[in-house]
Amino acid sequence: MTEARGSADPNGEAHARYAPGTPCWVSLMVHSLTATQEFYGELFGWEFQPGPQQLGPYVRAQLGGHEVAGIGQLPPDRHLSIAWTPYLASHDVDRTAETVRLCGGTIGVGPLDADEAGRLAIGSDPTGAVFGIWQAAAHLGTDVTGVPGTPAWNELLTFESATVAKFYETVFGYERERVDSADLDYVTLRVAGRPVAGIHGVGAPLRRERGPHWMTYFEVADVDEALGLLSGLGGQVLAPARDTVHGRVAMAADPEGARFALLQTPC
């Protein structure tokens, strides 16, 4: 995902400051913070520490003392879609937010400071898919990747890739690589030649569901075992495990309906 500064785990990768445009953090806003911590704590082995409280009660999930994700609590009167949101790195969140607006997107929150951790904004692209922007200070983002319980990939599910890919390219400076296939509308977003995220055009069926949205993939040691545990914890299997060129993948949702993917990479 970005330049390594040494390994936090023999099998994982620890990270220095993320290059602009790289997904550097994922965060979830829910109605029941305690129940959600219990669900993901059991599923991924996360432990939790308090984080910045600007948007209400908020905790940071940790693996072995390394921060990997955030979970916050929505105000009781806010009835928003519950969804994992990727944060894309920026050296200047105010300038990036203005570029989002100029390119047809919207900024719904911020830019604002998150204590000494950094500065953030939350926006949406022209199709309505929500993402965050993070300008790091004390908190660089996800500390470690490549081990079970960590974010592995972020993918935008949208109607068609071409138009929205141009938006993200203009805002964040991505290089785009299109899959050469008549059957698959997919664009890989790259930073300095490295793949960091994807855009998958899935067409009209998206209208019957939740509309364009970002999907976070979390690494697990065994997808089938994780699905069994998830179901017992009150989660929902949305699509059963299947083998792909990138590993074994399944789609799921937590008890509040937040969708995410499980990824078991090949040994």
PDB file of C-alpha atoms in Angstrom:
ATOM      1  CA  MET A   1       0.000   0.000   0.000  1.00  0.00           C
ATOM      2  CA  THR A   2       2.817   2.403   0.721  1.00  0.00           C
ATOM      3  CA  GLU A   3       6.444   2.635   1.699  1.00  0.00           C
ATOM      4  CA  ALA A   4       7.371   0.215   4.482  1.00  0.00           C
ATOM      5  CA  ARG A   5       9.250   1.359   7.561  1.00  0.00           C
ATOM      6  CA  GLY A   6       9.944  -2.127   8.912  1.00  0.00           C
ATOM      7  CA  SER A   7       7.668  -4.973   9.904  1.00  0.00           C
ATOM      8  CA  ALA A   8       5.263  -4.892  12.831  1.00  0.00           C
ATOM      9  CA  ASP A   9       4.794  -8.640  12.417  1.00  0.00           C
ATOM     10  CA  PRO A  10       6.959 -11.258  10.702  1.00  0.00           C
ATOM     11  CA  ASN A  11       4.183 -11.757   8.161  1.00  0.00           C
ATOM     12  CA  GLY A  12       2.835  -8.208   7.945  1.00  0.00           C
ATOM     13  CA  GLU A  13       3.909  -4.814   6.682  1.00  0.00           C
ATOM     14  CA  ALA A  14       4.134  -1.694   8.831  1.00  0.00           C
ATOM     15  CA  HIS A  15       3.731   1.687   7.203  1.00  0.00           C
ATOM     16  CA  ALA A  16       5.255   5.132   7.123  1.00  0.00           C
ATOM     17  CA  ARG A  17       3.356   8.168   5.827  1.00  0.00           C
ATOM     18  CA  TYR A  18       0.976   7.190   3.043  1.00  0.00           C
ATOM     19  CA  ALA A  19       1.399   8.696  -0.411  1.00  0.00           C
ATOM     20  CA  PRO A  20      -1.473  11.008  -1.520  1.00  0.00           C
ATOM     21  CA  GLY A  21      -4.433   9.045  -2.865  1.00  0.00           C
ATOM     22  CA  THR A  22      -3.551   5.832  -1.035  1.00  0.00           C
ATOM     23  CA  PRO A  23      -6.300   4.383   1.174  1.00  0.00           C
ATOM     24  CA  CYS A  24      -4.782   4.907   4.616  1.00  0.00           C
ATOM     25  CA  TRP A  25      -7.643   4.164   7.038  1.00  0.00           C
ATOM     26  CA  VAL A  26     -11.138   2.684   7.177  1.00  0.00           C
ATOM     27  CA  SER A  27     -13.837   3.834   9.550  1.00  0.00           C
ATOM     28  CA  LEU A  28     -17.373   2.771  10.434  1.00  0.00           C
ATOM     29  CA  MET A  29     -20.152   4.810  12.081  1.00  0.00           C
ATOM     30  CA  VAL A  30     -22.816   2.732  13.873  1.00  0.00           C
ATOM     31  CA  HIS A  31     -25.719   3.058  16.291  1.00  0.00           C
ATOM     32  CA  SER A  32     -24.460   0.568  18.894  1.00  0.00           C
ATOM     33  CA  LEU A  33     -20.762   1.072  19.498  1.00  0.00           C
ATOM     34  CA  THR A  34     -20.505  -1.563  22.225  1.00  0.00           C
ATOM     35  CA  ALA A  35     -22.228  -4.322  20.234  1.00  0.00           C
ATOM     36  CA  THR A  36     -20.190  -3.512  17.128  1.00  0.00           C
ATOM     37  CA  GLN A  37     -16.937  -3.721  19.098  1.00  0.00           C
ATOM     38  CA  GLU A  38     -17.991  -7.130  20.378  1.00  0.00           C
ATOM     39  CA  PHE A  39     -18.788  -8.357  16.853  1.00  0.00           C
ATOM     40  CA  TYR A  40     -15.524  -7.257  15.213  1.00  0.00           C
ATOM     41  CA  GLY A  41     -13.490  -8.083  18.295  1.00  0.00           C
ATOM     42  CA  GLU A  42     -14.616 -11.707  18.040  1.00  0.00           C
ATOM     43  CA  LEU A  43     -14.422 -11.837  14.242  1.00  0.00           C
ATOM     44  CA  PHE A  44     -11.013 -10.220  13.706  1.00  0.00           C
ATOM     45  CA  GLY A  45      -9.412 -10.360  17.157  1.00  0.00           C
ATOM     46  CA  TRP A  46      -9.496  -6.582  17.515  1.00  0.00           C
ATOM     47  CA  GLU A  47      -8.964  -4.725  20.766  1.00  0.00           C
ATOM     48  CA  PHE A  48     -10.040  -1.109  21.165  1.00  0.00           C
ATOM     49  CA  GLN A  49      -8.681   2.187  22.465  1.00  0.00           C
ATOM     50  CA  PRO A  50     -10.426   5.606  22.568  1.00  0.00           C
ATOM     51  CA  GLY A  51      -9.838   7.907  19.601  1.00  0.00           C
ATOM     52  CA  PRO A  52     -10.728  11.536  18.727  1.00  0.00           C
ATOM     53  CA  GLN A  53     -14.277  12.439  19.756  1.00  0.00           C
ATOM     54  CA  GLN A  54     -15.081  15.291  17.338  1.00  0.00           C
ATOM     55  CA  LEU A  55     -17.859  13.301  15.631  1.00  0.00           C
ATOM     56  CA  GLY A  56     -19.038  11.596  18.824  1.00  0.00           C
ATOM     57  CA  PRO A  57     -17.777   8.521  20.711  1.00  0.00           C
ATOM     58  CA  TYR A  58     -15.022   6.852  18.669  1.00  0.00           C
ATOM     59  CA  VAL A  59     -12.577   3.972  19.166  1.00  0.00           C
ATOM     60  CA  ARG A  60      -9.580   2.686  17.246  1.00  0.00           C
ATOM     61  CA  ALA A  61      -9.309  -1.039  16.607  1.00  0.00           C
ATOM     62  CA  GLN A  62      -5.917  -2.578  17.286  1.00  0.00           C
ATOM     63  CA  LEU A  63      -4.100  -5.815  16.507  1.00  0.00           C
ATOM     64  CA  GLY A  64      -1.136  -6.456  18.758  1.00  0.00           C
ATOM     65  CA  GLY A  65      -1.030  -2.776  19.656  1.00  0.00           C
ATOM     66  CA  HIS A  66      -1.114  -1.629  16.015  1.00  0.00           C
ATOM     67  CA  GLU A  67      -4.071   0.495  14.878  1.00  0.00           C
ATOM     68  CA  VAL A  68      -5.989  -0.924  11.917  1.00  0.00           C
ATOM     69  CA  ALA A  69      -9.469   0.693  11.756  1.00  0.00           C
ATOM     70  CA  GLY A  70     -11.892   3.025  13.510  1.00  0.00           C
ATOM     71  CA  ILE A  71     -15.477   2.708  14.758  1.00  0.00           C
ATOM     72  CA  GLY A  72     -17.654   5.605  15.887  1.00  0.00           C
ATOM     73  CA  GLN A  73     -21.168   6.038  17.233  1.00  0.00           C
ATOM     74  CA  LEU A  74     -23.829   7.939  15.337  1.00  0.00           C
ATOM     75  CA  PRO A  75     -26.039  10.423  17.198  1.00  0.00           C
ATOM     76  CA  PRO A  76     -29.444   8.858  18.027  1.00  0.00           C
ATOM     77  CA  ASP A  77     -31.241  11.173  15.579  1.00  0.00           C
ATOM     78  CA  ARG A  78     -28.962  10.369  12.601  1.00  0.00           C
ATOM     79  CA  HIS A  79     -30.414   7.662  10.361  1.00  0.00           C
ATOM     80  CA  LEU A  80     -27.628   7.209   7.855  1.00  0.00           C
ATOM     81  CA  SER A  81     -26.586   4.195   5.833  1.00  0.00           C
ATOM     82  CA  ILE A  82     -24.179   2.098   7.930  1.00  0.00           C
ATOM     83  CA  ALA A  83     -21.069   1.537   5.819  1.00  0.00           C
ATOM     84  CA  TRP A  84     -17.312   1.149   6.001  1.00  0.00           C
ATOM     85  CA  THR A  85     -15.652   4.276   4.625  1.00  0.00           C
ATOM     86  CA  PRO A  86     -12.100   4.370   3.236  1.00  0.00           C
ATOM     87  CA  TYR A  87      -9.988   7.454   3.902  1.00  0.00           C
ATOM     88  CA  LEU A  88      -7.669   8.547   1.094  1.00  0.00           C
ATOM     89  CA  ALA A  89      -4.416  10.221   2.067  1.00  0.00           C
ATOM     90  CA  SER A  90      -3.770  13.886   1.300  1.00  0.00           C
ATOM     91  CA  HIS A  91      -0.977  16.325   2.145  1.00  0.00           C
ATOM     92  CA  ASP A  92      -3.532  19.185   2.169  1.00  0.00           C
ATOM     93  CA  VAL A  93      -7.103  18.160   2.981  1.00  0.00           C
ATOM     94  CA  ASP A  94      -8.475  21.685   2.428  1.00  0.00           C
ATOM     95  CA  ARG A  95      -7.095  21.840  -1.096  1.00  0.00           C
ATOM     96  CA  THR A  96      -8.256  18.292  -1.850  1.00  0.00           C
ATOM     97  CA  ALA A  97     -11.752  19.072  -0.557  1.00  0.00           C
ATOM     98  CA  GLU A  98     -11.946  22.115  -2.805  1.00  0.00           C
ATOM     99  CA  THR A  99     -10.855  20.012  -5.789  1.00  0.00           C
ATOM    100  CA  VAL A 100     -13.590  17.494  -4.950  1.00  0.00           C
ATOM    101  CA  ARG A 101     -16.163  20.295  -5.165  1.00  0.00           C
ATOM    102  CA  LEU A 102     -14.728  21.686  -8.390  1.00  0.00           C
ATOM    103  CA  CYS A 103     -14.889  18.221  -9.997  1.00  0.00           C
ATOM    104  CA  GLY A 104     -18.566  17.641  -9.194  1.00  0.00           C
ATOM    105  CA  GLY A 105     -18.297  15.901  -5.842  1.00  0.00           C
ATOM    106  CA  THR A 106     -19.563  17.134  -2.485  1.00  0.00           C
ATOM    107  CA  ILE A 107     -18.045  17.624   0.974  1.00  0.00           C
ATOM    108  CA  GLY A 108     -20.468  16.758   3.762  1.00  0.00           C
ATOM    109  CA  VAL A 109     -18.169  17.003   6.790  1.00  0.00           C
ATOM    110  CA  GLY A 110     -15.175  19.271   7.370  1.00  0.00           C
ATOM    111  CA  PRO A 111     -12.433  19.884   6.726  1.00  0.00           C
ATOM    112  CA  LEU A 112     -11.856  19.774  10.488  1.00  0.00           C
ATOM    113  CA  ASP A 113      -9.137  18.847  12.956  1.00  0.00           C
ATOM    114  CA  ALA A 114      -9.249  15.525  14.818  1.00  0.00           C
ATOM    115  CA  ASP A 115      -7.307  16.575  17.929  1.00  0.00           C
ATOM    116  CA  GLU A 116      -3.591  16.108  17.313  1.00  0.00           C
ATOM    117  CA  ALA A 117      -4.229  13.058  15.091  1.00  0.00           C
ATOM    118  CA  GLY A 118      -4.701  14.954  11.832  1.00  0.00           C
ATOM    119  CA  ARG A 119      -7.243  16.764   9.700  1.00  0.00           C
ATOM    120  CA  LEU A 120     -10.140  15.178   7.843  1.00  0.00           C
ATOM    121  CA  ALA A 121     -13.049  15.679   5.491  1.00  0.00           C
ATOM    122  CA  ILE A 122     -15.810  13.337   4.372  1.00  0.00           C
ATOM    123  CA  GLY A 123     -17.206  13.693   0.876  1.00  0.00           C
ATOM    124  CA  SER A 124     -18.829  11.878  -1.976  1.00  0.00           C
ATOM    125  CA  ASP A 125     -18.026  11.476  -5.653  1.00  0.00           C
ATOM    126  CA  PRO A 126     -20.451  12.621  -8.402  1.00  0.00           C
ATOM    127  CA  THR A 127     -22.330   9.290  -8.187  1.00  0.00           C
ATOM    128  CA  GLY A 128     -22.848   9.604  -4.422  1.00  0.00           C
ATOM    129  CA  ALA A 129     -20.252   7.114  -3.151  1.00  0.00           C
ATOM    130  CA  VAL A 130     -18.875   8.314   0.205  1.00  0.00           C
ATOM    131  CA  PHE A 131     -15.159   8.473   1.031  1.00  0.00           C
ATOM    132  CA  GLY A 132     -12.948  10.237   3.542  1.00  0.00           C
ATOM    133  CA  ILE A 133      -9.852  12.401   3.106  1.00  0.00           C
ATOM    134  CA  TRP A 134      -7.099  12.226   5.730  1.00  0.00           C
ATOM    135  CA  GLN A 135      -4.202  14.618   6.294  1.00  0.00           C
ATOM    136  CA  ALA A 136      -1.996  12.874   8.815  1.00  0.00           C
ATOM    137  CA  ALA A 137      -0.330  14.480  11.802  1.00  0.00           C
ATOM    138  CA  ALA A 138       0.223  12.221  14.844  1.00  0.00           C
ATOM    139  CA  HIS A 139      -1.980   9.477  13.370  1.00  0.00           C
ATOM    140  CA  LEU A 140      -0.637   8.243  10.028  1.00  0.00           C
ATOM    141  CA  GLY A 141      -3.414   5.690   9.425  1.00  0.00           C
ATOM    142  CA  THR A 142      -3.492   1.898   9.410  1.00  0.00           C
ATOM    143  CA  ASP A 143      -0.294   0.739  11.112  1.00  0.00           C
ATOM    144  CA  VAL A 144       0.024  -2.719   9.613  1.00  0.00           C
ATOM    145  CA  THR A 145      -1.401  -4.711   6.699  1.00  0.00           C
ATOM    146  CA  GLY A 146      -0.960  -8.181   5.254  1.00  0.00           C
ATOM    147  CA  VAL A 147      -2.087 -10.147   8.318  1.00  0.00           C
ATOM    148  CA  PRO A 148      -5.554 -11.446   9.298  1.00  0.00           C
ATOM    149  CA  GLY A 149      -7.807  -8.728  10.650  1.00  0.00           C
ATOM    150  CA  THR A 150      -6.340  -5.897   8.558  1.00  0.00           C
ATOM    151  CA  PRO A 151      -7.784  -4.025   5.551  1.00  0.00           C
ATOM    152  CA  ALA A 152      -6.503  -5.655   2.366  1.00  0.00           C
ATOM    153  CA  TRP A 153      -8.197  -3.729  -0.476  1.00  0.00           C
ATOM    154  CA  ASN A 154     -10.794  -1.045  -1.173  1.00  0.00           C
ATOM    155  CA  GLU A 155     -13.042  -1.178  -4.216  1.00  0.00           C
ATOM    156  CA  LEU A 156     -15.666   1.236  -5.520  1.00  0.00           C
ATOM    157  CA  LEU A 157     -18.823  -0.433  -6.808  1.00  0.00           C
ATOM    158  CA  THR A 158     -20.468   1.949  -9.263  1.00  0.00           C
ATOM    159  CA  PHE A 159     -22.613   2.011 -12.410  1.00  0.00           C
ATOM    160  CA  GLU A 160     -19.726   2.350 -14.890  1.00  0.00           C
ATOM    161  CA  SER A 161     -16.059   2.996 -14.288  1.00  0.00           C
ATOM    162  CA  ALA A 162     -14.949   5.498 -16.938  1.00  0.00           C
ATOM    163  CA  THR A 163     -16.577   8.737 -15.752  1.00  0.00           C
ATOM    164  CA  VAL A 164     -16.012   8.298 -12.033  1.00  0.00           C
ATOM    165  CA  ALA A 165     -12.448   7.068 -12.601  1.00  0.00           C
ATOM    166  CA  LYS A 166     -11.715  10.414 -14.241  1.00  0.00           C
ATOM    167  CA  PHE A 167     -13.009  12.164 -11.104  1.00  0.00           C
ATOM    168  CA  TYR A 168     -10.678  10.238  -8.800  1.00  0.00           C
ATOM    169  CA  GLU A 169      -7.769  10.626 -11.214  1.00  0.00           C
ATOM    170  CA  THR A 170      -8.215  14.402 -11.258  1.00  0.00           C
ATOM    171  CA  VAL A 171      -8.667  14.759  -7.492  1.00  0.00           C
ATOM    172  CA  PHE A 172      -5.955  12.377  -6.289  1.00  0.00           C
ATOM    173  CA  GLY A 173      -3.596  12.038  -9.262  1.00  0.00           C
ATOM    174  CA  TYR A 174      -4.083   8.311  -9.797  1.00  0.00           C
ATOM    175  CA  GLU A 175      -2.735   6.378 -12.735  1.00  0.00           C
ATOM    176  CA  ARG A 176      -5.515   4.258 -14.246  1.00  0.00           C
ATOM    177  CA  GLU A 177      -5.211   0.733 -15.612  1.00  0.00           C
ATOM    178  CA  ARG A 178      -8.293  -0.685 -17.308  1.00  0.00           C
ATOM    179  CA  VAL A 179      -8.950  -4.412 -17.504  1.00  0.00           C
ATOM    180  CA  ASP A 180      -8.998  -5.395 -21.161  1.00  0.00           C
ATOM    181  CA  SER A 181     -12.197  -7.446 -21.151  1.00  0.00           C
ATOM    182  CA  ALA A 182     -15.589  -7.149 -22.827  1.00  0.00           C
ATOM    183  CA  ASP A 183     -17.186  -8.881 -19.835  1.00  0.00           C
ATOM    184  CA  LEU A 184     -15.624  -6.909 -16.980  1.00  0.00           C
ATOM    185  CA  ASP A 185     -15.759  -3.142 -16.415  1.00  0.00           C
ATOM    186  CA  TYR A 186     -12.863  -2.642 -14.007  1.00  0.00           C
ATOM    187  CA  VAL A 187     -10.204  -0.001 -13.443  1.00  0.00           C
ATOM    188  CA  THR A 188      -7.243  -0.345 -11.087  1.00  0.00           C
ATOM    189  CA  LEU A 189      -6.067   2.886  -9.464  1.00  0.00           C
ATOM    190  CA  ARG A 190      -2.307   3.156  -9.002  1.00  0.00           C
ATOM    191  CA  VAL A 191      -0.024   5.461  -7.032  1.00  0.00           C
ATOM    192  CA  ALA A 192       3.605   5.565  -8.192  1.00  0.00           C
ATOM    193  CA  GLY A 193       2.940   2.396 -10.165  1.00  0.00           C
ATOM    194  CA  ARG A 194       1.490   0.451  -7.231  1.00  0.00           C
ATOM    195  CA  PRO A 195      -2.160  -0.724  -7.219  1.00  0.00           C
ATOM    196  CA  VAL A 196      -3.998   0.861  -4.288  1.00  0.00           C
ATOM    197  CA  ALA A 197      -7.740   0.546  -5.088  1.00  0.00           C
ATOM    198  CA  GLY A 198     -10.213  -0.533  -7.756  1.00  0.00           C
ATOM    199  CA  ILE A 199     -13.342   0.719  -9.490  1.00  0.00           C
ATOM    200  CA  HIS A 200     -15.841  -1.927 -10.580  1.00  0.00           C
ATOM    201  CA  GLY A 201     -18.682  -0.926 -12.884  1.00  0.00           C
ATOM    202  CA  VAL A 202     -21.554  -3.311 -12.198  1.00  0.00           C
ATOM    203  CA  GLY A 203     -24.361  -1.551 -14.074  1.00  0.00           C
ATOM    204  CA  ALA A 204     -28.065  -1.174 -13.369  1.00  0.00           C
ATOM    205  CA  PRO A 205     -28.400  -3.863 -10.644  1.00  0.00           C
ATOM    206  CA  LEU A 206     -26.728  -1.397  -8.276  1.00  0.00           C
ATOM    207  CA  ARG A 207     -29.866   0.774  -8.361  1.00  0.00           C
ATOM    208  CA  ARG A 208     -31.894  -1.958  -6.667  1.00  0.00           C
ATOM    209  CA  GLU A 209     -29.485  -2.087  -3.765  1.00  0.00           C
ATOM    210  CA  ARG A 210     -27.736   0.837  -2.080  1.00  0.00           C
ATOM    211  CA  GLY A 211     -26.299   2.708  -5.053  1.00  0.00           C
ATOM    212  CA  PRO A 212     -22.589   3.344  -5.651  1.00  0.00           C
ATOM    213  CA  HIS A 213     -20.442   2.653  -2.596  1.00  0.00           C
ATOM    214  CA  TRP A 214     -16.968   1.682  -1.471  1.00  0.00           C
ATOM    215  CA  MET A 215     -16.326  -1.873  -0.278  1.00  0.00           C
ATOM    216  CA  THR A 216     -13.500  -2.774   2.116  1.00  0.00           C
ATOM    217  CA  TYR A 217     -11.867  -6.211   1.953  1.00  0.00           C
ATOM    218  CA  PHE A 218     -10.452  -7.569   5.222  1.00  0.00           C
ATOM    219  CA  GLU A 219      -7.755 -10.234   5.311  1.00  0.00           C
ATOM    220  CA  VAL A 220      -8.631 -13.494   7.118  1.00  0.00           C
ATOM    221  CA  ALA A 221      -6.731 -16.734   7.604  1.00  0.00           C
ATOM    222  CA  ASP A 222      -9.671 -18.907   6.497  1.00  0.00           C
ATOM    223  CA  VAL A 223     -12.719 -17.440   4.755  1.00  0.00           C
ATOM    224  CA  ASP A 224     -15.004 -20.404   5.382  1.00  0.00           C
ATOM    225  CA  GLU A 225     -14.153 -20.510   9.066  1.00  0.00           C
ATOM    226  CA  ALA A 226     -14.665 -16.739   9.330  1.00  0.00           C
ATOM    227  CA  LEU A 227     -18.109 -17.011   7.703  1.00  0.00           C
ATOM    228  CA  GLY A 228     -19.163 -19.614  10.252  1.00  0.00           C
ATOM    229  CA  LEU A 229     -18.009 -17.401  13.097  1.00  0.00           C
ATOM    230  CA  LEU A 230     -19.668 -14.341  11.549  1.00  0.00           C
ATOM    231  CA  SER A 231     -23.037 -16.064  11.280  1.00  0.00           C
ATOM    232  CA  GLY A 232     -22.864 -17.126  14.910  1.00  0.00           C
ATOM    233  CA  LEU A 233     -22.175 -13.527  15.923  1.00  0.00           C
ATOM    234  CA  GLY A 234     -25.273 -12.182  14.170  1.00  0.00           C
ATOM    235  CA  GLY A 235     -23.691 -11.201  10.872  1.00  0.00           C
ATOM    236  CA  GLN A 236     -25.044 -12.106   7.447  1.00  0.00           C
ATOM    237  CA  VAL A 237     -23.404 -13.923   4.535  1.00  0.00           C
ATOM    238  CA  LEU A 238     -24.311 -11.949   1.407  1.00  0.00           C
ATOM    239  CA  ALA A 239     -22.349 -14.049  -1.096  1.00  0.00           C
ATOM    240  CA  PRO A 240     -20.726 -17.406  -0.291  1.00  0.00           C
ATOM    241  CA  ALA A 241     -17.006 -17.962  -0.544  1.00  0.00           C
ATOM    242  CA  ARG A 242     -15.578 -18.388  -4.029  1.00  0.00           C
ATOM    243  CA  ASP A 243     -12.093 -18.764  -5.437  1.00  0.00           C
ATOM    244  CA  THR A 244     -10.683 -15.915  -7.525  1.00  0.00           C
ATOM    245  CA  VAL A 245      -7.299 -15.081  -9.021  1.00  0.00           C
ATOM    246  CA  HIS A 246      -6.640 -12.939  -5.933  1.00  0.00           C
ATOM    247  CA  GLY A 247      -7.677 -15.549  -3.363  1.00  0.00           C
ATOM    248  CA  ARG A 248     -10.828 -16.868  -1.733  1.00  0.00           C
ATOM    249  CA  VAL A 249     -13.467 -14.149  -1.289  1.00  0.00           C
ATOM    250  CA  ALA A 250     -16.866 -13.821   0.378  1.00  0.00           C
ATOM    251  CA  MET A 251     -19.247 -10.902   0.923  1.00  0.00           C
ATOM    252  CA  ALA A 252     -20.811 -10.279   4.323  1.00  0.00           C
ATOM    253  CA  ALA A 253     -22.575  -7.734   6.535  1.00  0.00           C
ATOM    254  CA  ASP A 254     -22.353  -7.006  10.236  1.00  0.00           C
ATOM    255  CA  PRO A 255     -25.426  -6.956  12.522  1.00  0.00           C
ATOM    256  CA  GLU A 256     -26.145  -3.293  11.652  1.00  0.00           C
ATOM    257  CA  GLY A 257     -25.911  -3.979   7.908  1.00  0.00           C
ATOM    258  CA  ALA A 258     -22.437  -2.618   7.101  1.00  0.00           C
ATOM    259  CA  ARG A 259     -21.158  -4.577   4.099  1.00  0.00           C
ATOM    260  CA  PHE A 260     -17.601  -5.791   3.738  1.00  0.00           C
ATOM    261  CA  ALA A 261     -15.627  -8.554   2.051  1.00  0.00           C
ATOM    262  CA  LEU A 262     -13.440 -11.285   3.480  1.00  0.00           C
ATOM    263  CA  LEU A 263     -10.276 -12.189   1.586  1.00  0.00           C
ATOM    264  CA  GLN A 264      -8.069 -15.229   2.092  1.00  0.00           C
ATOM    265  CA  THR A 265      -4.959 -14.655   0.014  1.00  0.00           C
ATOM    266  CA  PRO A 266      -3.119 -17.653  -1.470  1.00  0.00           C
ATOM    267  CA  CYS A 267      -0.303 -19.092   0.644  1.00  0.00           C
TER     268      CYS A 267
END
